[in-house]
Tab-separated table of C-alpha atoms and ligand atoms in Angstrom:
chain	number	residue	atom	x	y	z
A	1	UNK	CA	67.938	17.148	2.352
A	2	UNK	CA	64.915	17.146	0.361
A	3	UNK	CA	66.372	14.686	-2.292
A	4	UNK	CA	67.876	12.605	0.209
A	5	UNK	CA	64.071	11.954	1.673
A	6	UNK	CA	62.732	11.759	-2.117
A	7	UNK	CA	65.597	9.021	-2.539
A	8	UNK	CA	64.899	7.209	0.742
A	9	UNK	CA	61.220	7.477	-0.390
A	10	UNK	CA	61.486	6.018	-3.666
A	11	UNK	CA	64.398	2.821	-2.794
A	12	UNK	CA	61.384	1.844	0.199
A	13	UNK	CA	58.152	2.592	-1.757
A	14	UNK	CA	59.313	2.027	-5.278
A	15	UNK	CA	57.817	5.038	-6.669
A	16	UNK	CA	58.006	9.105	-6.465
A	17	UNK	CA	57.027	11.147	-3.011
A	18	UNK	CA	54.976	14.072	-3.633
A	19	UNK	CA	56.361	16.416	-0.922
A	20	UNK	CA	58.900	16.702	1.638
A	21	UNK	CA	58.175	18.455	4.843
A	22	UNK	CA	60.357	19.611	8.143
A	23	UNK	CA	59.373	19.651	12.439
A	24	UNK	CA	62.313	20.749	14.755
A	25	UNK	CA	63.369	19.520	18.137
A	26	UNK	CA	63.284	21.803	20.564
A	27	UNK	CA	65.313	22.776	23.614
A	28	UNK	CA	64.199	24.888	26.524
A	29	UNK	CA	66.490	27.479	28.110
A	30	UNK	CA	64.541	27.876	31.243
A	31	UNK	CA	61.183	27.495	32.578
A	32	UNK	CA	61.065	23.529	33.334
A	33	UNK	CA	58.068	21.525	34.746
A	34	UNK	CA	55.696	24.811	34.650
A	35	UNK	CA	53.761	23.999	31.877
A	36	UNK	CA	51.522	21.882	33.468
A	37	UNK	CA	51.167	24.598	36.216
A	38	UNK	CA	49.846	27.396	34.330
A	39	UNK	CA	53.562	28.973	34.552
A	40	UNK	CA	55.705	30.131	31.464
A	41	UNK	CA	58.470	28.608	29.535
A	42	UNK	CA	61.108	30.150	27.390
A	43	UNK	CA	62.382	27.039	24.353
A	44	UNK	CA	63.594	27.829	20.585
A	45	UNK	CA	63.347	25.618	18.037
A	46	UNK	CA	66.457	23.967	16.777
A	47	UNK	CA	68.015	23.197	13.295
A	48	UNK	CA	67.487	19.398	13.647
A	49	UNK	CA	64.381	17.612	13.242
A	50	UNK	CA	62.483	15.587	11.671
A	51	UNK	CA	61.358	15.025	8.064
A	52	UNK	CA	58.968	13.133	5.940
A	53	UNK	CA	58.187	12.767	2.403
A	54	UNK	CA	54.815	11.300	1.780
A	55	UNK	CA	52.986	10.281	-1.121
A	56	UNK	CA	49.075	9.868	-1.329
A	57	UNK	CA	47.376	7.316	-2.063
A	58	UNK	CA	43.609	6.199	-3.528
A	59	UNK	CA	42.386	3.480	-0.938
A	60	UNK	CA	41.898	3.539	3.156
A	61	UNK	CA	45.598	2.640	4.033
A	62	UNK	CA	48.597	4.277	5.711
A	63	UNK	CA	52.538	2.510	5.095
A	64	UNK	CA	54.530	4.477	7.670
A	65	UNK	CA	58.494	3.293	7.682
A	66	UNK	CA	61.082	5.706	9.390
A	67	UNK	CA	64.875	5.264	8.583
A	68	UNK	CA	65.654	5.340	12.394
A	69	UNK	CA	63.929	2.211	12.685
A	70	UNK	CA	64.330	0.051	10.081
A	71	UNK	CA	64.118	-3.081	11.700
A	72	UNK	CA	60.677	-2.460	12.558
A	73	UNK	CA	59.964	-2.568	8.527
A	74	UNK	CA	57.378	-0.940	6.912
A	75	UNK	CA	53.966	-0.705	9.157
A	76	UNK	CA	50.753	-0.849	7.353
A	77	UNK	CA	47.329	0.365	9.025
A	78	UNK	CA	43.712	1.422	7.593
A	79	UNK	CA	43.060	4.748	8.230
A	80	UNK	CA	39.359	3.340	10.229
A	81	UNK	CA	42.090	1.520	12.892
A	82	UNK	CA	43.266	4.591	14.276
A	83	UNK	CA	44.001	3.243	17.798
A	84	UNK	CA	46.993	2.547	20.160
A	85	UNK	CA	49.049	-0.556	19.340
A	86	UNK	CA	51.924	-1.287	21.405
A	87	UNK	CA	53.473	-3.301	18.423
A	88	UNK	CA	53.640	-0.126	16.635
A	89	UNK	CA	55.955	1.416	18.466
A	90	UNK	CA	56.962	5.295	17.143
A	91	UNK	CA	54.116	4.787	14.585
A	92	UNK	CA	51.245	5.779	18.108
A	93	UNK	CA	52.538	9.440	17.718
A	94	UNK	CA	51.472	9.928	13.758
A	95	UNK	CA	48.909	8.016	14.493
A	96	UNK	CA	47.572	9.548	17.656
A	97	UNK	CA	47.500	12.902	15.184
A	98	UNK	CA	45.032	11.608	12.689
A	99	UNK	CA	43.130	10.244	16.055
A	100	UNK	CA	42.892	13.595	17.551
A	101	UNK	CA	42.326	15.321	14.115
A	102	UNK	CA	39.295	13.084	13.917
A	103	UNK	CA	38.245	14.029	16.809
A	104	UNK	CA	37.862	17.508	16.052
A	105	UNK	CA	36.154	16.508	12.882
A	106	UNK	CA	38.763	16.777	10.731
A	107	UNK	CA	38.616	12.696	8.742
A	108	UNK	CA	40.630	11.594	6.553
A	109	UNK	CA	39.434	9.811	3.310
A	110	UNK	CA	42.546	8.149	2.161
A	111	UNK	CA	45.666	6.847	2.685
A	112	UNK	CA	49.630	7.833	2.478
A	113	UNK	CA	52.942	6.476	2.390
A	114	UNK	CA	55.134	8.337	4.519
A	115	UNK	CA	58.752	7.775	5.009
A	116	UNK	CA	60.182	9.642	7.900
A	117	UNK	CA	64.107	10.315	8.898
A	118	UNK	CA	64.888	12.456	12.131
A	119	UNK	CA	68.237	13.341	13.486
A	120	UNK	CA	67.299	14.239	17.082
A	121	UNK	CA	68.700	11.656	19.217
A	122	UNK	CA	65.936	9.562	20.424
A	123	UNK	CA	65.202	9.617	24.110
A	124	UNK	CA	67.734	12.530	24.714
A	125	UNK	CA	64.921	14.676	25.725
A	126	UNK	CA	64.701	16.944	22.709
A	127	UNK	CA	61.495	15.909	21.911
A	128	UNK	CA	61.413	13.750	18.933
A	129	UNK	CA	58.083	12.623	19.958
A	130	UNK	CA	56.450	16.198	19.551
A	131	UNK	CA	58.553	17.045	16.539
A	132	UNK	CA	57.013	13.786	14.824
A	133	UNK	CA	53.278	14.941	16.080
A	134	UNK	CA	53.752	18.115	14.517
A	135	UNK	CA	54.948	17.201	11.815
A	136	UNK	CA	52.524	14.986	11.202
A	137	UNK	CA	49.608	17.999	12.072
A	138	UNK	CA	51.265	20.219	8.984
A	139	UNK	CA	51.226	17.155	6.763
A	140	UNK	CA	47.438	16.574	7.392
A	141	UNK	CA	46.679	20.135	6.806
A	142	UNK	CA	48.921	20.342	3.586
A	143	UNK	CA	47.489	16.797	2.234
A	144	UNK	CA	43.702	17.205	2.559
A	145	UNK	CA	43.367	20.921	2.589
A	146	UNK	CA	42.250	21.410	6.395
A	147	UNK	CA	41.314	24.988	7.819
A	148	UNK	CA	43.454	24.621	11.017
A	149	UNK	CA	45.714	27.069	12.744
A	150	UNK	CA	49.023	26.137	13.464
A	151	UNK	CA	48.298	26.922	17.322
A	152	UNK	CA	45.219	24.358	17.135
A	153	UNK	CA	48.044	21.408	14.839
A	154	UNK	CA	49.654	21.615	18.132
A	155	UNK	CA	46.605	21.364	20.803
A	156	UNK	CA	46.385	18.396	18.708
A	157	UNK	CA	49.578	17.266	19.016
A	158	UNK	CA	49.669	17.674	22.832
A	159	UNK	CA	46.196	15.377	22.498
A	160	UNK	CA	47.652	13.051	20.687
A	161	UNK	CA	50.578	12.629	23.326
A	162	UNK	CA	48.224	12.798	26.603
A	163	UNK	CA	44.737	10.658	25.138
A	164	UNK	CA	46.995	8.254	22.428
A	165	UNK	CA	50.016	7.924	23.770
A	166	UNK	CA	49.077	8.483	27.869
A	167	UNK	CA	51.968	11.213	28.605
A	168	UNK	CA	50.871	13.735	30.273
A	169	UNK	CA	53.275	16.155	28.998
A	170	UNK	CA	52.377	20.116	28.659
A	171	UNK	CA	52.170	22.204	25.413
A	172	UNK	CA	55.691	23.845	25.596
A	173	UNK	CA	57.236	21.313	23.057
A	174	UNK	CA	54.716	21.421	20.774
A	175	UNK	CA	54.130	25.001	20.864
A	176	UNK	CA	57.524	25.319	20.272
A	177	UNK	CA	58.051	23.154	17.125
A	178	UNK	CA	55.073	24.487	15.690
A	179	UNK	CA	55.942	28.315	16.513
A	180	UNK	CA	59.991	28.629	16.400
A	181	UNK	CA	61.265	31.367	14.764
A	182	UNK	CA	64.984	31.491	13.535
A	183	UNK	CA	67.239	32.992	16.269
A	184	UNK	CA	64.623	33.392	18.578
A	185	UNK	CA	63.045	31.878	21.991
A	186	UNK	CA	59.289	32.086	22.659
A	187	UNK	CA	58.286	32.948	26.065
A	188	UNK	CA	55.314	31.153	26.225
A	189	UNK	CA	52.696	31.308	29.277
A	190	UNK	CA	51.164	28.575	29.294
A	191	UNK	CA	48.001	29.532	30.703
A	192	UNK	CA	46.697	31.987	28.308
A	193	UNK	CA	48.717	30.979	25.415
A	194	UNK	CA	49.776	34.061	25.042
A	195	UNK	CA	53.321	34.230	23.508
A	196	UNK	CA	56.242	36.650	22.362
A	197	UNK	CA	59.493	36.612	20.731
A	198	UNK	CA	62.782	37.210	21.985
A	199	UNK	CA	65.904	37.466	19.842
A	200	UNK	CA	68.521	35.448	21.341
A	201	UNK	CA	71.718	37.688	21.355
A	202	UNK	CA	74.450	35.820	23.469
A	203	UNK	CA	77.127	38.565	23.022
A	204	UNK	CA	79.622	36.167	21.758
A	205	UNK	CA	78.669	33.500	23.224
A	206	UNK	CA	77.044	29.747	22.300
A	207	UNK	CA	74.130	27.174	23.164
A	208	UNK	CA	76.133	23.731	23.811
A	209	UNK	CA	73.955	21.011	24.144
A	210	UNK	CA	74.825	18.026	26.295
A	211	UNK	CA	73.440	14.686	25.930
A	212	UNK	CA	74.068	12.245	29.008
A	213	UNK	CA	73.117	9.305	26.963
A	214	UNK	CA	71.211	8.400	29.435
A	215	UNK	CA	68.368	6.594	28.419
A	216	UNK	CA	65.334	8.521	29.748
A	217	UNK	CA	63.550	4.960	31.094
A	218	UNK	CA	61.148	5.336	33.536
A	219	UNK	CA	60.573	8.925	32.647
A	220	UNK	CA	56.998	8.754	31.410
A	221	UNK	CA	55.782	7.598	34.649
A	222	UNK	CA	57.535	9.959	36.947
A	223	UNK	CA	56.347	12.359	35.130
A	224	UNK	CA	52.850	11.811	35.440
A	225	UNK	CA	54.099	11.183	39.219
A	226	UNK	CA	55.770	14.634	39.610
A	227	UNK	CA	52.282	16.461	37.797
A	228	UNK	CA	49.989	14.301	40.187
A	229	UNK	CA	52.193	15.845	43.170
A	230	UNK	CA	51.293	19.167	41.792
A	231	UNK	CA	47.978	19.064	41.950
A	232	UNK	CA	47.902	17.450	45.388
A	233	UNK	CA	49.699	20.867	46.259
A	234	UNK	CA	47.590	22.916	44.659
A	235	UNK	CA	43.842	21.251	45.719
A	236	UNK	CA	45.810	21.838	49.482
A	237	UNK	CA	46.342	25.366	48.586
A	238	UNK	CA	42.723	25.733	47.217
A	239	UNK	CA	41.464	25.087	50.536
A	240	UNK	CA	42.446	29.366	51.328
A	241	UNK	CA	43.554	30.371	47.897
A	242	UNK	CA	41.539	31.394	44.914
A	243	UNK	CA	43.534	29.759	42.645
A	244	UNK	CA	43.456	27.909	39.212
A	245	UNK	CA	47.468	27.048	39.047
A	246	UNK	CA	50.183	26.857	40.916
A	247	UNK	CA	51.577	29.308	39.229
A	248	UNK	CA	49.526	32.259	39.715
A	249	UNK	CA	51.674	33.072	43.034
A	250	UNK	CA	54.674	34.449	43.541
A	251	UNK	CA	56.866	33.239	45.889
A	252	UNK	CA	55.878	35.506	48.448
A	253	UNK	CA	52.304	34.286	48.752
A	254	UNK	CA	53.763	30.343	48.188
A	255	UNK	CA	55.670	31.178	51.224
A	256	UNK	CA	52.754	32.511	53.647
A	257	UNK	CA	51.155	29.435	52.701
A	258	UNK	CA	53.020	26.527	52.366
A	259	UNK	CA	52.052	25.554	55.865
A	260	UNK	CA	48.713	24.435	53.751
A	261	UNK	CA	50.031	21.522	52.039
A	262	UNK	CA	49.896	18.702	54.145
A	263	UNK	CA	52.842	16.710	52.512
A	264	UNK	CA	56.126	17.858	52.345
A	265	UNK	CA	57.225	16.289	49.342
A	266	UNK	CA	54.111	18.064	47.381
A	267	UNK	CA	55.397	20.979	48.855
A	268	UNK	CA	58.656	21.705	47.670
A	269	UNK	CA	57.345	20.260	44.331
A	270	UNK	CA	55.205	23.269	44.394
A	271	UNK	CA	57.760	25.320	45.282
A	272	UNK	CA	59.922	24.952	42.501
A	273	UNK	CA	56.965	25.103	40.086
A	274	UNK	CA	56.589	28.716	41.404
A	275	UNK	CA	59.781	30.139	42.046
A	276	UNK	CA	60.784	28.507	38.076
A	277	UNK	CA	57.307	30.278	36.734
A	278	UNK	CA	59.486	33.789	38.551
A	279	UNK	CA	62.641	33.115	37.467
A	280	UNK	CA	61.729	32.754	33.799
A	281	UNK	CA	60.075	35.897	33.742
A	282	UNK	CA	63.360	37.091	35.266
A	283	UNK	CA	65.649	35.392	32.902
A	284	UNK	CA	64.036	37.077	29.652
A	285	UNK	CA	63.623	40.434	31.432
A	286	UNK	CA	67.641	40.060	32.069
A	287	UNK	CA	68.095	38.866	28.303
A	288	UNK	CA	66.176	42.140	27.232
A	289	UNK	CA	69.075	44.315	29.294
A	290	UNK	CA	71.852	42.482	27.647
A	291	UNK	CA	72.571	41.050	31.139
A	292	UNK	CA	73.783	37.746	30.115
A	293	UNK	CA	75.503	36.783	33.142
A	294	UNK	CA	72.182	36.955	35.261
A	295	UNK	CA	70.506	35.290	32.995
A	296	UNK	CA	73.015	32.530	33.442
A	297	UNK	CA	73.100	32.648	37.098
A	298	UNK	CA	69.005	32.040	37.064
A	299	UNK	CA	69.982	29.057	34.777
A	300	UNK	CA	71.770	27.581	37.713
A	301	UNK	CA	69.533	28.351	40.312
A	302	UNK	CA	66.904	26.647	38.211
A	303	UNK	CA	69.379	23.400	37.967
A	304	UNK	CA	69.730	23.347	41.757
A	305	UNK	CA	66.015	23.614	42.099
A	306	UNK	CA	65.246	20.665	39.875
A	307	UNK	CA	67.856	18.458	41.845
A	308	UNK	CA	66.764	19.352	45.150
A	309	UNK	CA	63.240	19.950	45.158
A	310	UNK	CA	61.534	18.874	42.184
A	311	UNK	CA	64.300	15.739	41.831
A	312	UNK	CA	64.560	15.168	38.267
A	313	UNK	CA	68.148	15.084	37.602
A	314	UNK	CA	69.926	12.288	38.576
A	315	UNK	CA	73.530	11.616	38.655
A	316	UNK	CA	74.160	11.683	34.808
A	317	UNK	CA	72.448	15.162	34.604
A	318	UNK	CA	74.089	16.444	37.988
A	319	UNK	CA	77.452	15.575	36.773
A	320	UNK	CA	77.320	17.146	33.390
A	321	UNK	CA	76.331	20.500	34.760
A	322	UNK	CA	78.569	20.570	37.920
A	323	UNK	CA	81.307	19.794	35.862
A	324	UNK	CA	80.078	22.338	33.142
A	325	UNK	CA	79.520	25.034	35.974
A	326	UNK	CA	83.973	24.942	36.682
A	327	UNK	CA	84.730	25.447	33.401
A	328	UNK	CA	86.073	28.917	32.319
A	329	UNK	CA	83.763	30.650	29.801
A	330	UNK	CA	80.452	29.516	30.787
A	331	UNK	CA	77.728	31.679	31.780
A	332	UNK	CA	75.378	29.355	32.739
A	333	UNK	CA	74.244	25.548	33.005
A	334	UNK	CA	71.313	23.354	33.775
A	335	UNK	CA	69.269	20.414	32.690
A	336	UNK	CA	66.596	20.884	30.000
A	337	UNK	CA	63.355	18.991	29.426
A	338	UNK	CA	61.539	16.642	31.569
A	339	UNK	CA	64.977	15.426	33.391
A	340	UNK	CA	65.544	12.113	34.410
A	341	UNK	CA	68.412	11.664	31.878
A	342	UNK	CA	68.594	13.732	28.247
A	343	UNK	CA	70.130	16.460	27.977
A	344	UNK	CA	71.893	19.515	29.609
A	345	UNK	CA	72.108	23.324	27.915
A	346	UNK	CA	74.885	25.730	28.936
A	347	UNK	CA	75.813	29.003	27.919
A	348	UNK	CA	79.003	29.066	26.815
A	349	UNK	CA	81.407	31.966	25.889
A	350	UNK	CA	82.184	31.271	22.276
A	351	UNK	CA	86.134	31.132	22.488
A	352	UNK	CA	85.877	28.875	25.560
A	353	UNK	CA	83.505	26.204	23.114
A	354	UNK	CA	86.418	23.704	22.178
A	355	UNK	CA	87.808	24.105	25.295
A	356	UNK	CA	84.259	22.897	27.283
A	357	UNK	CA	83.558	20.017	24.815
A	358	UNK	CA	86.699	18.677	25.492
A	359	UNK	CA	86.929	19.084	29.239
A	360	UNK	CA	83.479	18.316	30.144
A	361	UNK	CA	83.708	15.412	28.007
A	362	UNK	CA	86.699	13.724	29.578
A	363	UNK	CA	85.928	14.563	33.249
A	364	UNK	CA	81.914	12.906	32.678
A	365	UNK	CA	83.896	9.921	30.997
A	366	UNK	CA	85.936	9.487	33.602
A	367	UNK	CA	83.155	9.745	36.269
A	368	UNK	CA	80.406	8.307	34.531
A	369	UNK	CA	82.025	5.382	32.684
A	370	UNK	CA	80.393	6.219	28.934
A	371	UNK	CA	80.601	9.116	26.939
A	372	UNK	CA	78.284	12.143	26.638
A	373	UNK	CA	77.670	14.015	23.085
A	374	UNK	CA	77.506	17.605	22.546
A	375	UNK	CA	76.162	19.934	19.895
A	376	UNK	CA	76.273	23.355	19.353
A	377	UNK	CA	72.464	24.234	18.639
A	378	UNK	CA	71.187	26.478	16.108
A	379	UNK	CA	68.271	28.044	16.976
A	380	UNK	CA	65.665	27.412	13.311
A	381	UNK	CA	62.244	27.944	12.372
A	382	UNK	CA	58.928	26.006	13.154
A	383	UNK	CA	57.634	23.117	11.745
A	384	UNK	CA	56.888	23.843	7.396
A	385	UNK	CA	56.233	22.248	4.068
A	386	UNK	CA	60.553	22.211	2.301
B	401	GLA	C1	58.569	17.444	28.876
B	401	GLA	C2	57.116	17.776	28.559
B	401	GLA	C3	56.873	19.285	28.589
B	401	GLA	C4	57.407	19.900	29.880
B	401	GLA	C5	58.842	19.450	30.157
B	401	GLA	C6	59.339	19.907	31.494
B	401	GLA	O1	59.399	17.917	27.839
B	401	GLA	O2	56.750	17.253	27.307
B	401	GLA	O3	55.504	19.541	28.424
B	401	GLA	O4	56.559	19.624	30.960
B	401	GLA	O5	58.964	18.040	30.104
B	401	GLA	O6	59.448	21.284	31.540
């Protein structure tokens, strides 16, 4: 891989890159839409990714070209025009890095060509936006010798994506491209950062990801919507509660008070926030006792409680995983990400792999009238110089 991005470097630039460097996609196994509630998460980092070579260069500008779109050419800005430009397209999330790095005083004092080349499918909910930010963070640090942490690259990167780019998206994807470790999931809370390992033994079984090819298109704005419903809940709940997060109750307390948020809709918005923040903590504590099949069953119950209550699945989604949860051989099966189209991840026992691609393929064909793609996932390092 590294000479194929030195090659792609040198036929665009016409001259050598310097370095190569690697960010991974990341999928979540459970834990959705708590993030931004103070709750915890539980992604890996996968195999794919995205990578860059980069050369540097003496005067004030940046080329950035990526392979996946070439028709956009290569895009050339001056490192004092750091801000959003539609017409730029992908090029917002690099440069929303060097935006935020600035803004934590870290400048830049010359230029780069960067070529990048990712093979996370766009828009599948995977997060080949994040991967790119990071990415771009560990570049910056390599290039011009910057005393940052990895855990502050990807504050940055989560900047870049709410102040640049105006998602309001959480830190679990960034956390996890910048912190994956090889075979294992981080369970992440998200409200004191505080994080741990856990080695993802599946006792002969698989990760299968799904990929509706659904094109996630209003996504961005429902989810600001969904996050805004949040903290309607919570500022109700405030009005009794000493609370900071949603989050910080169980589902005991949630239910003693629910009669405090005045809308209904903010309510059982809140409610899956909560019981998801419980059944995470559940899930790993059931992947510490080898109890696979629980943690699969708290997969599903987190599925149903996206579709009913926090409704971000959609047909695409729904179908994938009711067709996925019929199948022999599969533990467990829900959407992953920020929904609304993207992807699905299922447990799947490893002899019964073939089997489900196959099946699951042909019966969301048949039903949804285009075809869905599925990978088995890897589960690879963090983000790092090649
Ligand atoms: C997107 C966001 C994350 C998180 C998930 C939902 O991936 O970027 O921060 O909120 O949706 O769990």
């Amino acid at each position: 891989m590294i000479n194929k991005l030195k090659d792609m470097f040198k036929e665009v630039y016409k001259c050598e890159a310097e370095k190569v460097f690697f960010a991974p996609g990341r999928v979540n196994l459970i834990g959705e839409h708590t993030d931004y509630n103070g709750g915890n998460v539980f992604p890996c980092a996968l195999t794919f990714g995205t990578y860059a070579s980069i050369k540097k260069r003496n005067d004030k500008t940046i080329r950035f070209y990526s392979d996946n779109f070439k028709e956009l050419g290569i895009m050339e800005i001056n490192i004092d025009e750091m801000e959003y430009n539609k017409e730029h397209d992908w090029a917002n999330y690099p440069k929303g890095v060097i935006w935020a790095f600035e803004s934590i005083g870290m400048k830049i004092d010359s230029g780069f060509d960067i070529l990048f080349y990712g093979n996370i499918p766009n828009g599948a909910g995977l997060s080949s936006s994040a991967s790119i930010e990071v990415l771009t963070g560990v570049i910056l640090k390599d290039l011009y010798n910057f005393d940052i942490s990895m855990i502050d690259i990807v504050k940055c990167s989560q900047k870049a994506e709410n102040q640049f780019v105006g998602v309001n998206c959480g830190i679990m994807d960034q956390f996890a491209i910048g912190m994956g470790k090889k075979d294992n999931a981080i369970l992440l809370d998200t409200n004191t950062l505080k994080y741990q390992y856990s080695s993802i033994k599946l006792d002969g079984a698989s990760i299968v990801i799904s990929n509706t090819n659904k094109r996630r298109g209003l996504a961005d704005s429902k989810y600001n919507e969904r996050r805004s419903e949040c903290e309607t809940a919570l500022k109700d709940l405030q009005s009794e509660l000493k609370i900071n997060a949603l989050c910080e109750i169980n589902e005991d307390v949630f239910e003693k008070n629910r009669h405090l948020i005045k809308n209904e809709v903010c309510a059982r918005r809140a409610k899956h926030a909560i019981y998801e923040n419980q059944r995470t903590l559940k899930a790993v504590k059931a992947l510490e006792n080898k109890d696979i099949k629980l943690f699969g069953e708290l997969m599903n119950k987190s599925h149903i409680s996206l579709r009913d209550d926090y409704e971000v699945t959609g047909i695409e989604l729904d179908t994938l995983v009711e067709i996925a949860w019929k199948m022999p051989g599969v533990v467990g099966s829900r959407m992953t990400g920020a929904g609304f189209g993207g992807c699905t991840v299922s447990i799947v026992k490893d002899e019964f792999v073939d089997d489900f691609i196959k099946n699951v393929g042909e019966k969301y064909n048949k039903k949804i009238g285009y075809e869905a793609v599925f990978y088995v996932a890897q589960i690879g390092d963090g983000a790092r110089k090649l």
